[in-house]
mmCIF file of C-alpha atoms and ligand atoms in Angstrom:
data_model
loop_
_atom_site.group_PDB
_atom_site.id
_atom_site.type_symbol
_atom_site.label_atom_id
_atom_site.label_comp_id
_atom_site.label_asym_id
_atom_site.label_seq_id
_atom_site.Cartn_x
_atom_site.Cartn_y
_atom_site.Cartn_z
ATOM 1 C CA UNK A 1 133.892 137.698 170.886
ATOM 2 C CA UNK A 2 132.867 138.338 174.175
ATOM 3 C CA UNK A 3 129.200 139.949 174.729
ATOM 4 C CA UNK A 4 130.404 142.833 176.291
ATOM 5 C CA UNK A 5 133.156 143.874 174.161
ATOM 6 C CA UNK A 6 133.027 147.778 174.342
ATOM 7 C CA UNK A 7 132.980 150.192 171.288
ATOM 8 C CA UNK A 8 136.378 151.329 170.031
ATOM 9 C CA UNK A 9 135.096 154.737 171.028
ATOM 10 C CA UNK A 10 134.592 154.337 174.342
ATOM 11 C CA UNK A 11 137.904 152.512 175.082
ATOM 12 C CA UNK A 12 140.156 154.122 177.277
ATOM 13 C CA UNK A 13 143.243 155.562 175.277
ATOM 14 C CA UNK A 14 145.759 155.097 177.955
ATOM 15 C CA UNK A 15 144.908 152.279 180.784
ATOM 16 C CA UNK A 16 146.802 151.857 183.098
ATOM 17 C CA UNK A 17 147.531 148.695 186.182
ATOM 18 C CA UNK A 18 148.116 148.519 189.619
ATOM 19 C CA UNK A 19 149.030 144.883 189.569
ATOM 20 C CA UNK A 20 148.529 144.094 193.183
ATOM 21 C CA UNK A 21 148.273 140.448 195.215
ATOM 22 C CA UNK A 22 150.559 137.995 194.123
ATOM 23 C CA UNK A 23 151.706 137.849 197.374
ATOM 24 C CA UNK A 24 148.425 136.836 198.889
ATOM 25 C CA UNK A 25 147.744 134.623 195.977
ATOM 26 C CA UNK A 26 150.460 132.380 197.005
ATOM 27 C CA UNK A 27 150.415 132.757 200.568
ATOM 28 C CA UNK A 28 146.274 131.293 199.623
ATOM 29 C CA UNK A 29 147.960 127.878 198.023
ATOM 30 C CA UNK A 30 149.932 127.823 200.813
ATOM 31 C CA UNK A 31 153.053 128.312 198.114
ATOM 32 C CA UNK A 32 156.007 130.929 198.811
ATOM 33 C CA UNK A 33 155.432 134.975 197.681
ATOM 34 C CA UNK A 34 157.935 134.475 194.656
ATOM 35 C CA UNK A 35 155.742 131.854 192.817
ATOM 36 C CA UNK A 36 152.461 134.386 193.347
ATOM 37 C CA UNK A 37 155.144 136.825 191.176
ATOM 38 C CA UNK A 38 156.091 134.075 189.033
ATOM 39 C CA UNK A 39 151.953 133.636 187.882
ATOM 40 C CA UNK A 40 151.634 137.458 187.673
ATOM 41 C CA UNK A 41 154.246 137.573 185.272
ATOM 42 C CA UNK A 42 152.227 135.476 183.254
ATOM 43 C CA UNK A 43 148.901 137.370 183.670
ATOM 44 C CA UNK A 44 151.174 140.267 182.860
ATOM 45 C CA UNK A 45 152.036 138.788 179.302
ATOM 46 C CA UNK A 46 148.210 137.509 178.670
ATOM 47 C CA UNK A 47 146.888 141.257 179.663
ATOM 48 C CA UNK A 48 149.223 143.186 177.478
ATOM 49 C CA UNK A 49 148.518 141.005 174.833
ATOM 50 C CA UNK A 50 144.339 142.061 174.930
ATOM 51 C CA UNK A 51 144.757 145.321 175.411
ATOM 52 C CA UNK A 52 146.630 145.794 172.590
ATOM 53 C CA UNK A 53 144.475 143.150 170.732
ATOM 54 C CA UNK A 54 141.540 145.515 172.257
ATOM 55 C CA UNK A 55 142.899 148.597 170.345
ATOM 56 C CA UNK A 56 144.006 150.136 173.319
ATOM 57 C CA UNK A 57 147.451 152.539 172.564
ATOM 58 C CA UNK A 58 148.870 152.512 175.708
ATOM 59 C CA UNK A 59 149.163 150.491 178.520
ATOM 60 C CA UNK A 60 150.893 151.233 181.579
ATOM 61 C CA UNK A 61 151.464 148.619 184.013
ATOM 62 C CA UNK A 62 153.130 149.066 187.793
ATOM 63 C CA UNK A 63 155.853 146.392 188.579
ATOM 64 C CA UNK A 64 158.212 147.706 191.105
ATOM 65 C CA UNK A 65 157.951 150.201 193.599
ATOM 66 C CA UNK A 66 160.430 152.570 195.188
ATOM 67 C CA UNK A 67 159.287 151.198 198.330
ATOM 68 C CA UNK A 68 159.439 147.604 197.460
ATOM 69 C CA UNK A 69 162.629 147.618 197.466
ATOM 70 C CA UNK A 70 162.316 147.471 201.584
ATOM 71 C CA UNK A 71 160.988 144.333 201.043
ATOM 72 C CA UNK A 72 162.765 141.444 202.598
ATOM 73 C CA UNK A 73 166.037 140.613 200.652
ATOM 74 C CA UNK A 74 165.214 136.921 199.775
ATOM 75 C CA UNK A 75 161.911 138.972 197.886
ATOM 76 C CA UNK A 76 163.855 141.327 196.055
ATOM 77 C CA UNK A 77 165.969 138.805 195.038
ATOM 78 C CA UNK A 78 163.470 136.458 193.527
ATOM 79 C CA UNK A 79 161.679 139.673 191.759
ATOM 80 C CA UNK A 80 165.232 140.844 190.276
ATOM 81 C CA UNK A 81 165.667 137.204 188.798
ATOM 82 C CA UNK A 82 161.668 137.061 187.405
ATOM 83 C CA UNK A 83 163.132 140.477 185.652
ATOM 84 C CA UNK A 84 166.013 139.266 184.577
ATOM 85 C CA UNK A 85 164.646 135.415 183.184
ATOM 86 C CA UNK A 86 161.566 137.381 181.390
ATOM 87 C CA UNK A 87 161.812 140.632 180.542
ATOM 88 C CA UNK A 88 162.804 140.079 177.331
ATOM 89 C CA UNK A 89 160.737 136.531 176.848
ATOM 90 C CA UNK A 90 157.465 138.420 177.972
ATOM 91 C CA UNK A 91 157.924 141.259 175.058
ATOM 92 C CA UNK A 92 159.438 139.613 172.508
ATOM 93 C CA UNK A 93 156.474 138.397 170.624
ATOM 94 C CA UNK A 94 154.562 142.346 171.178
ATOM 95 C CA UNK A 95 157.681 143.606 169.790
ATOM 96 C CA UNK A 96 157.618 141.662 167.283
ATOM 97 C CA UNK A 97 153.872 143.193 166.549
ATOM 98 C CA UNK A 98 154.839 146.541 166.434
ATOM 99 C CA UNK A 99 154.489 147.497 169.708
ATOM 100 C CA UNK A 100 156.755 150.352 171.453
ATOM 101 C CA UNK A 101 158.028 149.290 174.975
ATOM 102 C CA UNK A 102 159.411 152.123 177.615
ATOM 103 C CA UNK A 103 160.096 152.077 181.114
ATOM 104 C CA UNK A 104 159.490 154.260 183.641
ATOM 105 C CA UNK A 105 161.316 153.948 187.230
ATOM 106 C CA UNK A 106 165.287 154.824 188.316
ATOM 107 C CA UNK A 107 166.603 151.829 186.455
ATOM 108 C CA UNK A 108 169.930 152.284 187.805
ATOM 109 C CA UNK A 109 168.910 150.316 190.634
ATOM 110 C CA UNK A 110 169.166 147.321 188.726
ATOM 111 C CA UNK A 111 172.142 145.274 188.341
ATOM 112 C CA UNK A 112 174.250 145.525 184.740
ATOM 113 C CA UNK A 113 172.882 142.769 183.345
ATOM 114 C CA UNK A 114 168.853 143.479 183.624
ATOM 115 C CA UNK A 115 169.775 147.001 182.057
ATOM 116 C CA UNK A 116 171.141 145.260 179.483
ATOM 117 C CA UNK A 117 167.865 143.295 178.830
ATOM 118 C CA UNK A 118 165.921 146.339 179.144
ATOM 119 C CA UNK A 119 168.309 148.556 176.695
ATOM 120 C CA UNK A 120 167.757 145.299 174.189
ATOM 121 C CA UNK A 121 163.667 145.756 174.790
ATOM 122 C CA UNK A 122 164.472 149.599 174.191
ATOM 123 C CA UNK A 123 166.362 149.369 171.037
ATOM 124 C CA UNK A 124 164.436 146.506 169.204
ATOM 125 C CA UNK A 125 160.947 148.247 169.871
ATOM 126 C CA UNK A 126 161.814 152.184 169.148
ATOM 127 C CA UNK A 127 159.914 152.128 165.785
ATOM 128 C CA UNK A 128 156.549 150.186 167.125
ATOM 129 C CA UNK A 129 153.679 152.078 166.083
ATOM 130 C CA UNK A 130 150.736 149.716 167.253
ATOM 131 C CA UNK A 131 150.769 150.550 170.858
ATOM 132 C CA UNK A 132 153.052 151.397 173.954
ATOM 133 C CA UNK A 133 153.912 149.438 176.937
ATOM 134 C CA UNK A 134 155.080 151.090 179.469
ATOM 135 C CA UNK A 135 156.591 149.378 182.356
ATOM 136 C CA UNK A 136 156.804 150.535 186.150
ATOM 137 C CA UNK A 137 160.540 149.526 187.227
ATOM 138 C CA UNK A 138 161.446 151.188 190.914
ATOM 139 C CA UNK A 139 159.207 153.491 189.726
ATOM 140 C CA UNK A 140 157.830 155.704 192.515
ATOM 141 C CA UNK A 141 155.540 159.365 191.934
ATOM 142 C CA UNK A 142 157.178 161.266 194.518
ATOM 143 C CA UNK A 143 160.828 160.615 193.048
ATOM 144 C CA UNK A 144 159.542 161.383 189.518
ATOM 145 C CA UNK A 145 158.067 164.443 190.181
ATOM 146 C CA UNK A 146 160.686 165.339 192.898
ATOM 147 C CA UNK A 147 163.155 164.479 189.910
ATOM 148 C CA UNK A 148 161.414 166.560 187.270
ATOM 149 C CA UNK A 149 161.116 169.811 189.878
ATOM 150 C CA UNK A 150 165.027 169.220 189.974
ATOM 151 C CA UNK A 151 165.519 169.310 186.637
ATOM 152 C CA UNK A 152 163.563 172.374 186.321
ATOM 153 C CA UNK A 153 165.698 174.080 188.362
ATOM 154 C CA UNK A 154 168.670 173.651 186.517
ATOM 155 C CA UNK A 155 167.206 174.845 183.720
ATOM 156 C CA UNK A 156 167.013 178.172 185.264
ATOM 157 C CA UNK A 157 163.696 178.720 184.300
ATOM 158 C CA UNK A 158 159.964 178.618 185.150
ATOM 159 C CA UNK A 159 157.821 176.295 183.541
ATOM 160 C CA UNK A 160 154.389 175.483 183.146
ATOM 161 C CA UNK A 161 152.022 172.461 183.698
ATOM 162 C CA UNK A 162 153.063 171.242 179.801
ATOM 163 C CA UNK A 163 156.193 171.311 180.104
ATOM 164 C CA UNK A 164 156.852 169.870 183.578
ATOM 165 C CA UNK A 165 154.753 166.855 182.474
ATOM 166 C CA UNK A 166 157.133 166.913 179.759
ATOM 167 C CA UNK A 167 159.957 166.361 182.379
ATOM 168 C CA UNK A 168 158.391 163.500 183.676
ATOM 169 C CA UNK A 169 159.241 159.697 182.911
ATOM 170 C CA UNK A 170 155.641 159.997 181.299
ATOM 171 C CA UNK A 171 156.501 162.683 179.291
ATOM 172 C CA UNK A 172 155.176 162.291 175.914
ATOM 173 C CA UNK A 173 152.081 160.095 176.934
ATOM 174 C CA UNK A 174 148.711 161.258 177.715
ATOM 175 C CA UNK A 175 147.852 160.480 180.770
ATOM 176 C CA UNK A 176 146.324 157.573 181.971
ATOM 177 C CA UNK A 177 142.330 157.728 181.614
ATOM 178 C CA UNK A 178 141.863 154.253 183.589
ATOM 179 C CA UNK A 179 143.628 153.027 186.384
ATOM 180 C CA UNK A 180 142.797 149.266 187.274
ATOM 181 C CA UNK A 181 144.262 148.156 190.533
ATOM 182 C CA UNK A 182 143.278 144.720 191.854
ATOM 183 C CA UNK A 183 143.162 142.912 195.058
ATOM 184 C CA UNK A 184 140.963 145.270 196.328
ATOM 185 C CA UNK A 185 143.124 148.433 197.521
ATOM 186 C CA UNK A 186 141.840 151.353 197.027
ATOM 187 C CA UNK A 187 145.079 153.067 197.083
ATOM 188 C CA UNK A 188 147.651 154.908 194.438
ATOM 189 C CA UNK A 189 150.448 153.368 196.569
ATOM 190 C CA UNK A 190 153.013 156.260 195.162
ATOM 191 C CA UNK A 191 151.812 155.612 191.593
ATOM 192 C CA UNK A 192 151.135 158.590 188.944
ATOM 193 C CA UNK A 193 150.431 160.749 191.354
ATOM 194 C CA UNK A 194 150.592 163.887 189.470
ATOM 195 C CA UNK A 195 148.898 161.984 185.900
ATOM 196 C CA UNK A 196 145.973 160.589 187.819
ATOM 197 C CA UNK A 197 144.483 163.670 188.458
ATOM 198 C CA UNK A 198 141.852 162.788 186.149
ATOM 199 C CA UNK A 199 141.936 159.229 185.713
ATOM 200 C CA UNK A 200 138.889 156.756 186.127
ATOM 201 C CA UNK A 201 139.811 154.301 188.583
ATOM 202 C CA UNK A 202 138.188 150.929 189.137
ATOM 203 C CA UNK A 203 139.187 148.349 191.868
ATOM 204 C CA UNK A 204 138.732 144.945 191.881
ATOM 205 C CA UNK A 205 138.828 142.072 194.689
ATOM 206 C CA UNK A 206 140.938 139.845 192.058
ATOM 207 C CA UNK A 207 144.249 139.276 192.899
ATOM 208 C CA UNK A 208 146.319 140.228 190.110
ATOM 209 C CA UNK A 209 147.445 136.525 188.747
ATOM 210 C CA UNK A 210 143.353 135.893 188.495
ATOM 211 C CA UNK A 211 142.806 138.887 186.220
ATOM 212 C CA UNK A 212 142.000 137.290 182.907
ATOM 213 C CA UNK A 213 141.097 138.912 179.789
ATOM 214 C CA UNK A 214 137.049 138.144 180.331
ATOM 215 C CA UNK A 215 137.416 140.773 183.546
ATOM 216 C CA UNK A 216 139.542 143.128 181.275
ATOM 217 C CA UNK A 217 136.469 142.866 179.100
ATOM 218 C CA UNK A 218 134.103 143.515 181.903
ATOM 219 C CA UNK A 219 136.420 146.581 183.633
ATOM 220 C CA UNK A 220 136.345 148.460 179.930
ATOM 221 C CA UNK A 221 132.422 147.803 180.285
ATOM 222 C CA UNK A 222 132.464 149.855 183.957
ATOM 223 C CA UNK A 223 134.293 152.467 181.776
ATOM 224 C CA UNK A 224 132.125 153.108 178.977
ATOM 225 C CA UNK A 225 129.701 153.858 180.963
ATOM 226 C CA UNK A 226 131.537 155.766 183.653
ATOM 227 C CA UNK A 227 130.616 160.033 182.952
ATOM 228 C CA UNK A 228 134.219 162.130 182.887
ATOM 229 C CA UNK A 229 133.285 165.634 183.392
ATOM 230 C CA UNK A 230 137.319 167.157 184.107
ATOM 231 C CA UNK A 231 135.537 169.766 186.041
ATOM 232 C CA UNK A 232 132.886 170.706 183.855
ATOM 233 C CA UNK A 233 129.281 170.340 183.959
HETATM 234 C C1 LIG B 301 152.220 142.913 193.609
HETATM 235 O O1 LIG B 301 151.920 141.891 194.488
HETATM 236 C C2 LIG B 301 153.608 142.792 193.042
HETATM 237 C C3 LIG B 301 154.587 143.723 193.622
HETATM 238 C C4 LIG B 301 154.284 144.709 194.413
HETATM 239 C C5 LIG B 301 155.985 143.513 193.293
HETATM 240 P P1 LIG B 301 152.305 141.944 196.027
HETATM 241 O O2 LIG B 301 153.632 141.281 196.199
HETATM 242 O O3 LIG B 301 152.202 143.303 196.564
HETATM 243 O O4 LIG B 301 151.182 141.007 196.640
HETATM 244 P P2 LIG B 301 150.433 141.209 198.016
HETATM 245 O O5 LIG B 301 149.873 142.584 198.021
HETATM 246 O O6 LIG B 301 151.450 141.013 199.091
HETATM 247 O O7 LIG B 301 149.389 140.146 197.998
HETATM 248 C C1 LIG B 302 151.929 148.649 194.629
HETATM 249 O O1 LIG B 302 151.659 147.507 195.357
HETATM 250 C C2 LIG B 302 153.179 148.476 193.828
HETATM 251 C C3 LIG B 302 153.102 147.572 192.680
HETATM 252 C C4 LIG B 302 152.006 146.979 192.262
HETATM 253 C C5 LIG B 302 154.328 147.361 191.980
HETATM 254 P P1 LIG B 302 152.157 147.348 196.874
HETATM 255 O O2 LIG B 302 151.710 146.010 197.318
HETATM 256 O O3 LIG B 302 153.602 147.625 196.954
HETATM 257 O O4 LIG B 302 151.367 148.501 197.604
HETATM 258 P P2 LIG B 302 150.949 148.647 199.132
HETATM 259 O O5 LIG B 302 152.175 148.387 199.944
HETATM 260 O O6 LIG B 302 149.899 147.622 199.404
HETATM 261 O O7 LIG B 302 150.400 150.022 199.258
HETATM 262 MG MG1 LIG B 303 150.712 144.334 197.454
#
């Protein structure tokens, strides 16, 4: 056990990850962007696995923008196939644990087959009670909550602040109380905008495929000792 392993009271109930820099992680080996994704898949897999280890309940991680789509084709391409080859792999053993798995994004962006996967990652982990996973898929803020106002307004009615986080692809999860987002941007980059309002954010220099579970340790030390106040005094 690590020496600064945090209190079970003090851990964050929801945490939630930017996972930024694969890009620049690879483009620092001199190797191409897609194997920088590749190795971020893999920190993905060793992350989820401590948090939930950690006792945390939820743990939301961003994967896919709206806006990364724009990226160049040959990109997309190789992140669709990393999808497609692990999606399942990745969460198969945390499923197997009892943990829940949702996604939040448009996923009818994705080709048949990858919805597939992700209905099959749906269905098998419905009943998980240990924790949830949720998964940032051309996921973007401003659609969700642009979506959600929508919705609203064909139900013909006015709502309040409850219920329209009800309406969003969050709805049913508290919202996050720790946002991580590494390589050193200290930017939301279209993500939870209308959940963070109270979130503790922390940013480090790592780039994401560097994040091991000895900094996840040491970023749930920052937020122990952080002070929330939600307004108060
Ligand atoms: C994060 O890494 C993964 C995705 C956004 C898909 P990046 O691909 O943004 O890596 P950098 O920021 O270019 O280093
Ligand atoms: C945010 O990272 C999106 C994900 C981590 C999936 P980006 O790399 O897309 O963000 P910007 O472009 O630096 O703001
Ligand atoms: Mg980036």
């Amino acid at each position: 056990m690590k020496s600064d392993k945090v209190e079970n009271t003090s851990l964050p109930t929801h945490i939630a990850f930017i996972m930024d820099g694969n890009g620049r992680w690879a483009s620092k080996r001199l190797l191409p962007r897609k194997l920088g994704h590749k190795e971020g898949v893999k920190t993905m897999r060793k992350i989820i696995s401590e948090c939930v280890k950690s006792g945390i309940k939820v743990i939301s991680l961003f994967a896919f923008s709206t806006e990364n789509r724009n990226r160049p084709k040959d990109e997309v391409a190789a992140l669709m196939q990393l999808i497609r080859d692990n999606i399942y792999d990745m969460l198969k053993e945390l499923i197997d644990e009892g943990v829940k798995v949702v996604f939040m994004g448009d996923l009818s962006y994705f080709d048949d087959d990858i919805r597939k996967s992700l209905d099959r990652v749906i269905s098998e982990s419905a009943d998980g009670k240990k924790a949830i996973v949720n998964i940032g898929l051309n996921y973007g803020s401003r659609d969700e909550i642009v979506r959600a106002v929508n919705e609203c307004v064909r139900a013909g009615k006015e709502v309040d602040a409850n219920e329209f986080a009800s309406r969003l692809y969050t709805g049913g999860l508290p919202d996050p109380d720790l946002i991580v987002r590494t390589s050193g941007e200290y930017r939301l980059s279209n993500f939870m905008l209308y959940q963070a309002a109270y979130s503790e954010m922390v940013v480090t220099d790592t780039l994401w495929p560097d994040f091991d579970e000895e900094e996840l340790h040491s970023v749930l030390a920052v937020y122990a000792k952080r002070s929330r106040r939600f307004g108060k005094v």
